[in-house]
XYZ file of C-alpha atoms in Angstrom:
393
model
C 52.143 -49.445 -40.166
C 49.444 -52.499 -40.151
C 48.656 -53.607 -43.395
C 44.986 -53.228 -43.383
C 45.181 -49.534 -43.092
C 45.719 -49.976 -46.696
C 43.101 -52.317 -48.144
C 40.476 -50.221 -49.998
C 38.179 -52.540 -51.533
C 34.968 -50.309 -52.429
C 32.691 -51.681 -50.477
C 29.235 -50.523 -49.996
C 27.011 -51.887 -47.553
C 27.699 -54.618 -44.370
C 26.888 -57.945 -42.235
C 28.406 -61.265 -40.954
C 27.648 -64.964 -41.668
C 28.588 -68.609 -41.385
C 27.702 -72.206 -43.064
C 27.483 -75.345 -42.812
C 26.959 -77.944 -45.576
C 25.454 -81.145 -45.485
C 24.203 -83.547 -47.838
C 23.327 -87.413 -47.830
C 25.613 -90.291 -50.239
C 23.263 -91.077 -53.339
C 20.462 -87.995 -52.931
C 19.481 -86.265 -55.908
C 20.801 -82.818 -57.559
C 18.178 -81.419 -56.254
C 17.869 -81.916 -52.818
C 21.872 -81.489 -52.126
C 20.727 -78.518 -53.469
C 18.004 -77.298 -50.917
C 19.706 -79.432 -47.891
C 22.765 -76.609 -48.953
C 20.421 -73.711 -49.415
C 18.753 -74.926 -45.538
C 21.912 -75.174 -44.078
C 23.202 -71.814 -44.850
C 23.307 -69.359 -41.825
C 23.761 -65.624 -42.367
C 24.395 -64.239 -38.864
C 23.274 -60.913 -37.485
C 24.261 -57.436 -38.506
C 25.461 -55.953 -35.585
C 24.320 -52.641 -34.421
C 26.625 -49.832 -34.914
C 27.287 -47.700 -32.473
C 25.274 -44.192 -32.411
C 28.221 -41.793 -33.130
C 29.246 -44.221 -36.255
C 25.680 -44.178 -37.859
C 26.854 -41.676 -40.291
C 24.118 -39.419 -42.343
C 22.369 -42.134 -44.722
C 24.980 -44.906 -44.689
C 24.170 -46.630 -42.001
C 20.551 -46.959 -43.116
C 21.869 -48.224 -46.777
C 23.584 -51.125 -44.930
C 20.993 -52.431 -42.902
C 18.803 -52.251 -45.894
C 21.420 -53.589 -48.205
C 22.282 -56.323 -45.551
C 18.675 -57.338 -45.561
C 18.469 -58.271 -49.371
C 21.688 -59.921 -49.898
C 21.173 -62.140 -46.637
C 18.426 -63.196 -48.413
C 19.658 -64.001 -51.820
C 22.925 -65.111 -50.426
C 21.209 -68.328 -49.112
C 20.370 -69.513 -52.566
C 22.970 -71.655 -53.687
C 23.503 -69.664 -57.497
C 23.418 -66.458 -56.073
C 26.940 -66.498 -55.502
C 27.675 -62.770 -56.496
C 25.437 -62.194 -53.644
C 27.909 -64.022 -50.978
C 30.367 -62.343 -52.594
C 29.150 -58.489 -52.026
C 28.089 -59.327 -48.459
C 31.671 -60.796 -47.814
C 32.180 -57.442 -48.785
C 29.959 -56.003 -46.111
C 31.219 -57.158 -43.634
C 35.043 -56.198 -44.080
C 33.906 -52.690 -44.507
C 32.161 -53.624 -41.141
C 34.934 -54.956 -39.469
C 36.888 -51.634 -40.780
C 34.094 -49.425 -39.496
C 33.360 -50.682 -36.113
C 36.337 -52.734 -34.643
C 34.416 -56.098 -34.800
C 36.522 -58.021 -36.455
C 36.157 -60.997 -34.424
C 32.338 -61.092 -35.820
C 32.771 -60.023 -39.472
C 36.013 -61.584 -40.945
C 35.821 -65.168 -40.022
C 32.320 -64.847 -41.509
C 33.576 -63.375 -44.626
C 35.752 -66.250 -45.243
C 33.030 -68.890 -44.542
C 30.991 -67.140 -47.407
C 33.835 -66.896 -49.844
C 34.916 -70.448 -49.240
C 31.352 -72.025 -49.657
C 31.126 -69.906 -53.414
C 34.529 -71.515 -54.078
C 32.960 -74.914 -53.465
C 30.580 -74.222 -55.984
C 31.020 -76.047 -59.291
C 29.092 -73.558 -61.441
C 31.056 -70.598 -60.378
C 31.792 -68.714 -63.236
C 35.264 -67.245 -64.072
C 34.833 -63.574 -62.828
C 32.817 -65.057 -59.994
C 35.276 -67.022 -58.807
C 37.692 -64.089 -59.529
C 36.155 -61.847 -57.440
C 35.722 -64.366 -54.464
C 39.202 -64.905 -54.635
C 40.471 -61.252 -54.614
C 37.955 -60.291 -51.705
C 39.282 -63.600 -50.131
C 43.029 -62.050 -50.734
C 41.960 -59.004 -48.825
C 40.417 -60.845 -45.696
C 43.631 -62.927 -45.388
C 45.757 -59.559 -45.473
C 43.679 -58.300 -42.782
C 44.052 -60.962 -40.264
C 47.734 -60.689 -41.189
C 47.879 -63.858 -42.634
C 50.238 -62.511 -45.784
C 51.699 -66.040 -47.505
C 48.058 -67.077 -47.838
C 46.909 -63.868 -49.026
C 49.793 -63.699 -51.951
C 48.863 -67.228 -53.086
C 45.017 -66.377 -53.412
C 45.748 -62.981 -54.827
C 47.841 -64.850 -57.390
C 45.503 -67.276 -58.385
C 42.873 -64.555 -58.666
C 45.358 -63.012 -60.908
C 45.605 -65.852 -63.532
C 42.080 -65.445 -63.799
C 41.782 -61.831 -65.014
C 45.378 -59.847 -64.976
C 43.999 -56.534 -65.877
C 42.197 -55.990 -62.805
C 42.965 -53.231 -60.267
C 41.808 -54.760 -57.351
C 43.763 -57.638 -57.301
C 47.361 -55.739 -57.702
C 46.110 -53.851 -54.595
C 46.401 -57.122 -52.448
C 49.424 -58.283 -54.357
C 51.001 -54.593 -53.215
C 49.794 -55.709 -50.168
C 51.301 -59.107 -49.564
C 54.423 -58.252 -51.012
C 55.010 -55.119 -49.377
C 54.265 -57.393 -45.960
C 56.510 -60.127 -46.913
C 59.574 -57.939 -47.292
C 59.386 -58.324 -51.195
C 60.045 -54.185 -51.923
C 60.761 -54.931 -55.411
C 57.809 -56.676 -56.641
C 55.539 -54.645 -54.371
C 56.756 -51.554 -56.696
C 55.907 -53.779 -59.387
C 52.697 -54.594 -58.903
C 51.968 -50.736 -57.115
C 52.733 -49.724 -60.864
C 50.495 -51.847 -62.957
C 47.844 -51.030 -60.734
C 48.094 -47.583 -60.767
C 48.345 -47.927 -64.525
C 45.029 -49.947 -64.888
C 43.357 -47.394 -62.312
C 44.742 -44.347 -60.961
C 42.504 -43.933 -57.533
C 42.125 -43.425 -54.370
C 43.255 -46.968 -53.593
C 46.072 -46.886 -56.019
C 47.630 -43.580 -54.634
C 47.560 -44.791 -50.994
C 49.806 -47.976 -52.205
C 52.524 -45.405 -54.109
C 52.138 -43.324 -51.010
C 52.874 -46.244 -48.553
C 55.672 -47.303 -50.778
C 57.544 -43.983 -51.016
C 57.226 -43.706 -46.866
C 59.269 -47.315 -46.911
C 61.484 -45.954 -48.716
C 62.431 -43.116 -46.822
C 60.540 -40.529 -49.692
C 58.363 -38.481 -47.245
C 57.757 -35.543 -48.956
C 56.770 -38.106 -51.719
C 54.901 -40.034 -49.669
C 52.648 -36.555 -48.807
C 52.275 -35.912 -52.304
C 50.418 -39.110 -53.046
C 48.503 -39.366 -50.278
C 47.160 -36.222 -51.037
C 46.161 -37.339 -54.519
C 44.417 -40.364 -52.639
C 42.398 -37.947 -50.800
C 41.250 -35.789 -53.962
C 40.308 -38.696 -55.646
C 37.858 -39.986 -52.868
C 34.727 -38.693 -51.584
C 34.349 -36.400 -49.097
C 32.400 -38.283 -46.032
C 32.935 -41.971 -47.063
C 35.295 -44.017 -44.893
C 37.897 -45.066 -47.933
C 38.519 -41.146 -47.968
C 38.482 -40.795 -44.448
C 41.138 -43.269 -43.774
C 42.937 -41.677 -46.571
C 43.107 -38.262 -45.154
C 44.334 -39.715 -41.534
C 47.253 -41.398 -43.038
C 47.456 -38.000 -44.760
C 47.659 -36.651 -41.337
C 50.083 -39.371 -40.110
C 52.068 -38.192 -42.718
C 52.483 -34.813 -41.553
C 53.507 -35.920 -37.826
C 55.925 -38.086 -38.960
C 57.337 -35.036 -40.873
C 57.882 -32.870 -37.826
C 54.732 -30.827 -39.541
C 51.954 -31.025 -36.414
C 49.960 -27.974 -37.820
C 49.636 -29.521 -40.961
C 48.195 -32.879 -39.545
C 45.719 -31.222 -36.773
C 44.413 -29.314 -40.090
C 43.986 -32.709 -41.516
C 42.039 -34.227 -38.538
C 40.017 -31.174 -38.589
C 38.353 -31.452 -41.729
C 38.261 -35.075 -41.467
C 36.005 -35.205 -38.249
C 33.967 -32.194 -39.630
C 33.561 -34.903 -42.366
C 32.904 -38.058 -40.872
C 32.101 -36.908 -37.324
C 33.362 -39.859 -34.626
C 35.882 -40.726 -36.654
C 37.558 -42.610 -33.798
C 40.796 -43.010 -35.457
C 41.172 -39.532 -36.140
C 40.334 -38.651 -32.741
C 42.982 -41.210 -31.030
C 45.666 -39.189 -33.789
C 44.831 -36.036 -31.771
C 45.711 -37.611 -29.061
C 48.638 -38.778 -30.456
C 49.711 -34.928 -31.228
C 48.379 -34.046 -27.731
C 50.671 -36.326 -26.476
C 53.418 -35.238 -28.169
C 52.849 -31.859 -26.428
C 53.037 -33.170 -23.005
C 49.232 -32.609 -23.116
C 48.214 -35.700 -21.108
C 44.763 -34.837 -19.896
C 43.759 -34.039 -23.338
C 45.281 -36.917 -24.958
C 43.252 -39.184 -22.043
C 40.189 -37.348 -23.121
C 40.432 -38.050 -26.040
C 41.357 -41.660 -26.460
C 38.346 -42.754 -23.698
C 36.264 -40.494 -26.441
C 37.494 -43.174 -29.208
C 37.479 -46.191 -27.264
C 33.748 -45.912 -25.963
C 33.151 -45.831 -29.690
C 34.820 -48.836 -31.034
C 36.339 -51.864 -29.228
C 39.673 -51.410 -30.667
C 42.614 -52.336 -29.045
C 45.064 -50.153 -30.070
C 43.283 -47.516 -28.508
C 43.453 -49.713 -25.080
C 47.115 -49.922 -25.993
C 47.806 -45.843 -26.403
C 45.378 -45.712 -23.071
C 47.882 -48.143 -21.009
C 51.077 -46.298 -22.117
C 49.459 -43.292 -20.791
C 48.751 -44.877 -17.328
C 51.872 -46.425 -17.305
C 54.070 -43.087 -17.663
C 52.238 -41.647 -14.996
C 52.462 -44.324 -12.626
C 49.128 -45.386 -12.417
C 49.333 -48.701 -11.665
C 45.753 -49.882 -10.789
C 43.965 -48.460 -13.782
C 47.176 -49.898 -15.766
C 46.303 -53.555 -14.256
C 43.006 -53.222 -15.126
C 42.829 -52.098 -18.884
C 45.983 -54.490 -19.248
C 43.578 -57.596 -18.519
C 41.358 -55.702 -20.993
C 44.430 -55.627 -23.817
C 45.074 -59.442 -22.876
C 41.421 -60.873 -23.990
C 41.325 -58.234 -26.997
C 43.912 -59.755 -28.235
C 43.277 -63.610 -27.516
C 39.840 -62.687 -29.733
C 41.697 -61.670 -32.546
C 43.485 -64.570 -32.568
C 40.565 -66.851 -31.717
C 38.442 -65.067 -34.872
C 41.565 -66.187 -37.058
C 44.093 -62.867 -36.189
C 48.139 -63.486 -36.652
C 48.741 -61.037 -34.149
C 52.382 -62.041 -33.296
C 53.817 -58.777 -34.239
C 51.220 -57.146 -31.730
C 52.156 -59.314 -28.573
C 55.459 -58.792 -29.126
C 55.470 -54.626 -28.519
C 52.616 -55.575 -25.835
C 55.157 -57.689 -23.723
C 58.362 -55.157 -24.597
C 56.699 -52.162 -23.850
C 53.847 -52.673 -21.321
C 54.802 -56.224 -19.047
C 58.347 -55.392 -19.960
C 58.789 -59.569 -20.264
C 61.461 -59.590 -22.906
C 61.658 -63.187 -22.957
C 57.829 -63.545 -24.514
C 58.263 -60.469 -26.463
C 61.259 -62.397 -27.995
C 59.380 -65.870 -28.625
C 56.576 -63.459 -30.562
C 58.886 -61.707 -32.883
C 61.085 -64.804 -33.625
C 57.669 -66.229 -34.673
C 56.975 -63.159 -36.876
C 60.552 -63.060 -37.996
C 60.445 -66.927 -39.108
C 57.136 -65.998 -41.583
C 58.679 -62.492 -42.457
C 62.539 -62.234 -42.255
C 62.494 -59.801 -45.073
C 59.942 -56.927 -43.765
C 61.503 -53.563 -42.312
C 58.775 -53.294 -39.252
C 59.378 -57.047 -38.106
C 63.587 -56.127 -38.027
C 62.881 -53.217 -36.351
C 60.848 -54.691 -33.877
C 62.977 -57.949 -33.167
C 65.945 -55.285 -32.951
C 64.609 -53.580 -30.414
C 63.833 -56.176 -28.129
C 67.474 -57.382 -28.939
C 68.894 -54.104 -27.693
C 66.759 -53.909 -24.807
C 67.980 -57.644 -23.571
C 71.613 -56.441 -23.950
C 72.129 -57.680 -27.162
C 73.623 -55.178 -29.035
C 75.356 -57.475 -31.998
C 72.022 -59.179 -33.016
C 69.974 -56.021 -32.725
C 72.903 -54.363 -35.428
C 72.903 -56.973 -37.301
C 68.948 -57.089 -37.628
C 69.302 -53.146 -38.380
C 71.842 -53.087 -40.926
């Protein structure tokens, strides 16, 4: 399970920038001030696709985007960086872009932090959004040092426990996860909160736990906004992973009568279609998601398809698709180690650079359950049966 399925930052509203800075030795206050205020660039909202222009929202973000880009580019207005920083992970979240939105989120958040007259809950908040960037381009160490030094700032703050659930949780540290999962549901009992108890009851084996709280998640959000959506299909992920298939095609129901185009929730019916040797549906139904959003899981899920029924041009072809997918990711600032290694196991069956990936993720992560797993697997598979116990046990 990636870690960014379980970042719920409220965000409202969306958009994607980049700086520069420049300034000449022995000029004034003043114009270091407006040669910085010039030399900001705010880059274009990108338009969503039709099926994900949901109801109003999508009209509140392009106006919302529109007024912060503006303020943002005034040095002081740095709560204004801050909420579009905001924008655009809810973007990246939203449309699959992340490529476009998260590298300018960090540009934003770093130029507030180079302000001097940040104030203490400004630069708090810039460095808990920050946190939750970094734990969506999988880059976990960084994101537990920011989200700690946010937390010296202001300790009774729910947000900022959320990324520390995060990063720990990623990093293999179980114990202080739980930790930090309980003061933050203690500060704020929410949607956000109840996804983190339910993610930590599913690592530890607590299912029927795990169900419980997810369910809370999804009472506590509202009906229609993505936070609750997202809720509601790891609700329905749940359910699968229970042996209870009825349960979780209820759950994608209501969620696409919901949010309609939820691609996610579509590619999970295809994931139950599959898993009733339904394979024309299942197609169906991940070309439905992936003409929505650029993501490449779905590309992934698509390929495994082709490959099982031995269809090996299409496979070629949406394989070179996977390949640059992936080299954008990392280009836009993606760790995406753990993801090349299943690509080269399971779909170019090269289990020499689906080892080198894993030993990479295993050297930053020796402690997390997924990366053992993984790096066990590709031990078995290579004949290695000692190694792959070991990495097991």
């Amino acid at each position: 399970m990636k870690i960014y399925s379980f970042i719920f930052l409220l965000i409202f509203f969306t958009s994607a920038g980049t700086y520069s800075c420049s300034s000449s030795d022995g000029s004034s206050e003043n114009s270091q001030t407006a040669n910085r205020e010039k030399s900001l660039h705010i880059a274009n909202l990108l338009d969503r696709p039709a099926g994900l222009q949901v109801g109003q929202e999508w009209q509140q973000v392009s106006e919302s985007f529109q007024a912060l880009a503006l303020s943002s580019q005034k040095v002081e207005e740095h709560q204004s960086r801050i909420l579009l920083a905001q924008l655009f992970m809810n973007e990246a979240r939203i449309t699959g872009e992340h490529g476009h939105y998260y590298p300018a989120a960090i540009q934003l958040l770093e130029y507030n932090l180079e302000q001097s007259d940040l104030s203490d809950d400004e630069r708090f908040q810039t460095l808990a959004t920050l946190a939750s960037v970094q734990l969506s381009q999988h880059n976990f160490e960084q994101a537990l040092a920011t989200a700690k030094a946010a937390q010296q700032l202001n300790p009774y703050n729910a947000q900022v426990y959320g990324a520390l659930v995060d990063a720990h949780l990623e990093l293999g540290q179980y114990e202080q996860a739980v930790t930090m999962a309980d003061r933050m549901v203690s500060i704020r009992p929410d949607l956000r909160s109840y996804a983190r108890i339910s993610y930590l009851r599913e690592v530890h084996g607590d299912l029927t736990g795990a169900i419980e709280a997810m369910r809370m998640a999804v009472q506590a959000g509202y009906p229609g906004q993505e936070q609750t959506a997202w809720t509601r299909l790891k609700l329905a992920e749940l359910y699968r992973q229970n042996s209870q298939p009825d349960a979780a095609a209820y759950e994608l129901q209501v969620l696409l009568s919901e949010r309609p185009n939820y691609p996610f929730a579509i590619t999970a019916q295809a994931q139950l279609a599959v898993d009733k040797n339904q394979d024309q549906q299942a197609e169906e139904l991940l070309l439905q998601a992936a003409n929505i959003i650029p993501e490449v899981g779905f590309y992934i899920d698509l390929a495994s398809l082709y490959q099982r029924q031995d269809r090996e041009e299409e496979l070629a072809a949406i394989l070179v698709e996977i390949e640059d997918m992936l080299a954008d990711d990392v280009a836009s600032g993606h760790n995406m180690d753990m993801e090349y290694a299943a690509y080269y196991r399971d779909l170019r069956g090269d289990l020499d650079k689906a080892l080198q990936y894993a030993t990479n993720e295993y050297q930053k992560r020796p402690d997390n359950l997924d990366v053992n797993r993984l790096l066990a697997s590709i031990h078995q598979k290579r004949g290695e049966h000692e190694l792959a116990a070991t990495l097991l046990k």
